[in-house]
Coordinates of C-alpha atoms and ligand atoms in Angstrom, one line a residue:
X1107 CA -1.8 -5.7 -27.8
X1108 CA -1.7 -3.6 -31.0
X1109 CA -4.2 -1.2 -32.4
X1110 CA -4.9 -3.6 -35.3
X1111 CA -7.6 -5.3 -33.3
X1112 CA -9.7 -2.0 -33.4
X1113 CA -11.8 -0.6 -36.2
X1114 CA -10.9 2.9 -35.1
X1115 CA -7.4 4.0 -34.3
X1116 CA -6.8 4.6 -30.7
X1117 CA -5.8 7.9 -28.9
X1118 CA -2.4 7.9 -27.4
X1119 CA -1.9 9.9 -24.2
X1120 CA 1.7 10.6 -23.1
X1121 CA 3.3 11.9 -19.9
X1122 CA 6.5 11.4 -17.9
X1123 CA 4.4 9.7 -15.2
X1124 CA 0.9 9.4 -14.0
X1125 CA 0.0 13.1 -14.3
X1126 CA -1.4 12.6 -17.8
X1127 CA -4.2 10.6 -16.3
X1128 CA -5.8 14.0 -15.3
X1129 CA -6.1 14.6 -19.1
X1130 CA -7.0 11.0 -20.0
X1131 CA -10.0 11.1 -17.7
X1132 CA -11.5 14.1 -19.5
X1133 CA -10.6 12.8 -23.0
X1134 CA -12.4 9.5 -22.4
X1135 CA -15.6 11.4 -21.5
X1136 CA -15.5 13.3 -24.8
X1137 CA -14.3 10.4 -27.0
X1138 CA -16.0 7.3 -25.5
X1139 CA -15.9 5.5 -28.9
X1140 CA -12.1 5.5 -29.0
X1141 CA -9.6 3.1 -27.4
X1142 CA -6.9 4.7 -25.3
X1143 CA -3.2 3.9 -24.8
X1144 CA -1.6 5.6 -21.9
X1145 CA 2.2 5.9 -22.1
X1146 CA 4.2 6.9 -19.0
X1147 CA 7.9 7.5 -19.6
X1148 CA 8.6 6.7 -16.0
X1149 CA 12.1 5.6 -16.8
X1150 CA 12.7 9.3 -17.5
X1151 CA 10.7 10.7 -14.6
X1152 CA 10.9 13.5 -13.5
X1153 CA 11.2 15.5 -16.7
X1154 CA 11.4 18.7 -14.8
X1155 CA 15.0 18.4 -14.0
X1156 CA 16.4 17.2 -17.4
X1157 CA 18.8 19.3 -19.5
X1158 CA 16.8 20.5 -22.6
X1159 CA 18.8 18.9 -25.5
X1160 CA 18.9 15.5 -23.9
X1161 CA 15.2 15.5 -23.0
X1162 CA 14.2 16.7 -26.5
X1163 CA 16.2 13.8 -28.1
X1164 CA 14.7 11.3 -25.7
X1165 CA 11.1 12.3 -26.5
X1166 CA 11.6 12.4 -30.3
X1167 CA 13.3 8.9 -30.2
X1168 CA 10.6 7.5 -28.0
X1169 CA 7.9 8.7 -30.4
X1170 CA 9.6 7.1 -33.3
X1171 CA 9.1 3.8 -31.6
X1172 CA 5.6 4.6 -30.2
X1173 CA 4.1 5.7 -33.5
X1174 CA 5.5 2.6 -35.3
X1175 CA 4.2 0.3 -32.6
X1176 CA 0.7 1.7 -31.8
X1177 CA -0.3 3.7 -35.0
X1178 CA -2.6 6.1 -33.1
X1179 CA -5.2 8.5 -34.6
X1180 CA -3.7 11.4 -32.6
X1181 CA -1.3 11.9 -29.7
X1182 CA -2.1 14.0 -26.7
X1183 CA 1.1 15.2 -25.0
X1184 CA -0.4 15.5 -21.5
X1185 CA 2.8 17.0 -20.1
X1186 CA 3.7 20.7 -20.1
X1187 CA 7.4 19.9 -19.5
X1188 CA 7.6 17.7 -22.6
X1189 CA 5.4 19.8 -24.9
X1190 CA 6.9 23.2 -24.2
X1191 CA 10.2 21.7 -25.1
X1192 CA 9.6 19.2 -27.8
X1193 CA 6.2 19.9 -29.3
X1194 CA 7.7 21.7 -32.4
X1195 CA 10.3 18.9 -32.8
X1196 CA 7.6 16.2 -32.7
X1197 CA 5.5 18.0 -35.3
X1198 CA 8.6 18.5 -37.5
X1199 CA 9.8 14.9 -37.1
X1200 CA 6.3 13.3 -37.7
X1201 CA 4.4 15.7 -39.9
X1202 CA 1.7 13.1 -40.7
X1203 CA 0.7 12.8 -37.0
X1204 CA -1.6 15.2 -35.1
X1205 CA -0.1 16.2 -31.7
X1206 CA -2.3 17.9 -29.2
X1207 CA -0.2 19.8 -26.7
X1208 CA -0.4 20.9 -23.1
X1209 CA 1.0 24.4 -22.4
X1210 CA 0.6 26.6 -19.3
X1211 CA -2.9 28.1 -19.3
X1212 CA -1.5 31.7 -19.2
X1213 CA -3.9 33.1 -21.8
X1214 CA -7.1 32.0 -20.1
X1215 CA -5.7 33.1 -16.7
X1216 CA -4.8 36.6 -18.0
X1217 CA -8.4 36.9 -19.5
X1218 CA -10.0 35.8 -16.2
X1219 CA -8.0 37.5 -13.4
X1220 CA -9.6 40.3 -11.6
X1221 CA -6.7 41.3 -9.4
X1222 CA -4.2 41.1 -12.3
X1223 CA -1.9 38.8 -10.2
X1224 CA -1.5 35.4 -11.6
X1225 CA 0.9 32.6 -10.6
X1226 CA 2.0 29.7 -12.7
X1227 CA 2.9 26.6 -10.8
X1228 CA 5.1 24.3 -12.9
X1229 CA 8.2 22.1 -13.0
X1230 CA 11.6 23.9 -13.1
X1231 CA 11.8 22.8 -16.7
X1232 CA 8.5 24.5 -17.8
X1233 CA 9.3 27.6 -15.8
X1234 CA 12.6 28.2 -17.7
X1235 CA 11.2 27.4 -21.2
X1236 CA 11.3 30.1 -23.9
X1237 CA 7.8 28.8 -24.8
X1238 CA 6.5 29.9 -21.3
X1239 CA 8.1 33.3 -21.5
X1240 CA 6.6 33.8 -25.0
X1241 CA 3.1 33.0 -23.7
X1242 CA 3.5 35.7 -21.0
X1243 CA 4.8 38.1 -23.6
X1244 CA 2.0 37.4 -26.0
X1245 CA -1.0 37.2 -23.7
X1246 CA -0.2 38.5 -20.2
X1247 CA 1.9 41.7 -20.3
X1248 CA -1.0 43.5 -18.6
X1249 CA -0.7 41.1 -15.6
X1250 CA 1.9 40.5 -12.9
X1251 CA 2.8 36.8 -13.6
X1252 CA 4.8 35.0 -11.0
X1253 CA 6.5 31.8 -12.2
X1254 CA 6.9 29.2 -9.4
X1255 CA 9.1 26.3 -10.3
X1256 CA 8.5 23.4 -8.0
X1257 CA 11.3 20.9 -7.5
X1258 CA 9.3 18.3 -5.7
X1259 CA 5.6 18.6 -6.4
X1260 CA 5.4 16.2 -9.3
X1261 CA 7.1 13.5 -7.2
X1262 CA 4.8 14.3 -4.2
X1263 CA 1.8 14.0 -6.5
X1264 CA 2.9 10.6 -7.6
X1265 CA 3.3 9.5 -4.0
X1266 CA 0.0 11.0 -3.0
X1267 CA -2.0 9.4 -5.8
X1268 CA -0.5 6.0 -5.1
X1269 CA -1.7 6.3 -1.5
X1270 CA 1.3 7.5 0.4
X1271 CA 1.0 10.1 3.2
X1272 CA 2.2 13.5 2.1
X1273 CA 2.8 16.1 4.7
X1274 CA 1.1 19.5 4.6
X1275 CA 4.4 21.2 5.3
X1276 CA 6.0 19.6 2.3
X1277 CA 3.2 20.7 0.0
X1278 CA 3.0 24.2 1.5
X1279 CA 6.7 24.7 0.9
X1280 CA 6.1 24.1 -2.8
X1281 CA 3.1 26.3 -3.3
X1282 CA 3.5 29.2 -0.9
X1283 CA 5.4 31.3 -3.4
X1284 CA 2.2 31.4 -5.5
X1285 CA 0.5 33.7 -3.1
X1286 CA 1.4 37.3 -3.8
X1287 CA 0.1 40.5 -2.2
X1288 CA 0.8 43.8 -3.9
X1289 CA -0.8 47.2 -3.5
X1290 CA -3.8 45.8 -1.7
X1291 CA -4.3 43.2 -4.4
X1292 CA -3.9 39.4 -4.1
X1293 CA -3.2 36.6 -6.5
X1294 CA -6.6 35.2 -7.6
X1295 CA -5.5 32.6 -10.2
X1296 CA -2.9 29.8 -9.9
X1297 CA -2.3 28.0 -13.2
X1298 CA -1.7 24.3 -12.6
X1299 CA 1.0 24.0 -15.3
X1300 CA 1.9 20.4 -14.6
X1301 CA -0.6 17.7 -15.3
X1302 CA 0.4 16.0 -12.0
X1303 CA -0.9 18.9 -9.9
X1304 CA -4.7 18.6 -10.3
X1305 CA -4.5 15.4 -8.3
X1306 CA -3.5 17.5 -5.3
X1307 CA -5.9 20.4 -5.9
X1308 CA -8.0 19.4 -2.8
X1309 CA -4.9 19.8 -0.6
X1310 CA -3.9 23.1 -2.3
X1311 CA -7.4 24.5 -1.6
X1312 CA -7.2 23.5 2.0
X1313 CA -3.7 25.0 2.5
X1314 CA -4.2 28.2 0.5
X1315 CA -3.9 31.3 2.6
X1316 CA -6.8 32.7 0.7
X1317 CA -9.1 31.2 -2.0
X1318 CA -7.9 31.3 -5.6
X1319 CA -9.0 29.7 -8.8
X1320 CA -6.7 26.7 -9.5
X1321 CA -6.8 26.5 -13.3
X1322 CA -6.6 23.0 -14.6
X1323 CA -6.4 22.8 -18.5
X1324 CA -7.4 19.1 -18.8
X1325 CA -10.9 19.7 -20.1
X1326 CA -9.8 22.3 -22.6
X1327 CA -7.2 19.8 -23.9
X1328 CA -9.8 17.1 -24.2
X1329 CA -12.1 19.4 -26.1
X1330 CA -9.3 20.3 -28.5
X1331 CA -8.6 16.6 -29.0
X1332 CA -12.2 15.8 -29.7
X1333 CA -12.4 18.6 -32.3
X1334 CA -9.5 16.9 -34.1
X1335 CA -10.5 13.2 -33.8
X1336 CA -13.1 12.3 -36.4
X1337 CA -16.5 11.2 -35.1
X1338 CA -17.6 8.0 -36.7
X1339 CA -21.3 7.2 -36.7
X1340 CA -22.3 4.1 -34.6
X1341 CA -18.7 3.5 -33.5
X1342 CA -18.5 1.9 -30.0
X1343 CA -15.5 1.6 -27.7
X1344 CA -13.5 -1.6 -28.5
X1345 CA -14.1 -4.2 -25.8
X1346 CA -11.4 -4.5 -23.1
X1347 CA -8.8 -2.5 -25.1
X1348 CA -7.4 0.4 -23.0
X1349 CA -4.0 -0.1 -21.6
X1350 CA -1.0 1.6 -20.1
X1351 CA 2.6 1.2 -20.9
X1352 CA 5.5 2.2 -18.6
X1353 CA 8.9 2.7 -20.2
X1354 CA 10.5 1.2 -17.1
X1355 CA 8.6 -2.0 -18.0
X1356 CA 7.8 -2.6 -14.3
X1357 CA 5.1 -0.5 -12.7
X1358 CA 4.7 -1.4 -9.0
X1359 CA 1.5 -2.8 -7.4
X1360 CA 0.0 0.6 -6.3
X1361 CA 0.6 2.0 -9.8
X1362 CA -1.1 -1.0 -11.5
X1363 CA -4.0 -0.7 -9.1
X1364 CA -4.2 3.0 -10.0
X1365 CA -4.2 2.2 -13.7
X1366 CA -7.0 -0.3 -13.2
X1367 CA -9.0 2.4 -11.4
X1368 CA -8.7 4.5 -14.6
X1369 CA -9.8 1.5 -16.6
X1370 CA -6.4 0.7 -18.0
X1371 CA -4.6 -2.6 -18.1
X1372 CA -1.0 -2.4 -17.0
Ligands
DGL89 N1 3.4 16.0 -15.8 C1 4.5 16.8 -16.3 C2 4.0 18.2 -16.7 O1 2.9 18.4 -17.1 C3 5.8 16.9 -15.5 C4 6.2 16.0 -14.4 C5 7.7 15.7 -14.4 O2 8.5 16.5 -13.8 O3 8.1 14.8 -15.1 O4 4.8 19.1 -16.8

């Protein structure tokens, strides 16, 4: 299917896997008149462990094809690992396209924390990015920010959302570093800096040694996208349009079922 069948251009939402669905679900609420195309670069998943130059090249090459094929109104890069690395390259390579990015919500966390102890839970890629260090330097020098790079959580989230059993021990091993006690103060905000993680927020809440605010940026990203996508009077969502594309070409049955649950053909 191409965008040509639509009066309005669609919104393209991109992630390495299924994490971007946490952003898509908010974006659809705010832009009900737009068709949506969800792209999962599952052939490259997980992005968290890639070397930076190779991943940057992969993403820019992929977008050269995607933009030609689907001609979207805007692209939402619903992936911290991708955007903190290749956001500037995408904007430079395709200056006519609007890219809405996803970056660790360090600024809002620094504004909201009462204890001054904030943790950022992300992939190893996002944790080591200069972009992430710059966000801390620009907005959170008054806080103690702990960066927690999780090797396995994106993969665990994929398994969990497809219906597999994920053990509490495995999840706890990935999140326990987020909880810091210092001078009688405790971490009060954990930034979910990977779009896969909000799917597991209920488990995180149950396992947390004390209650914290788990900051999910999905709604803010959707609001930003809405502000950049023109509202067209009387436009209605194109019938039966929304679909998902997997770069592997072969999503398994649980993944296709998941996509259907999100109203996407796959
Ligand atoms: N969902 C992606 C993010 O927001 C990363 C998952 C991966 O490791 O590919 O960072």
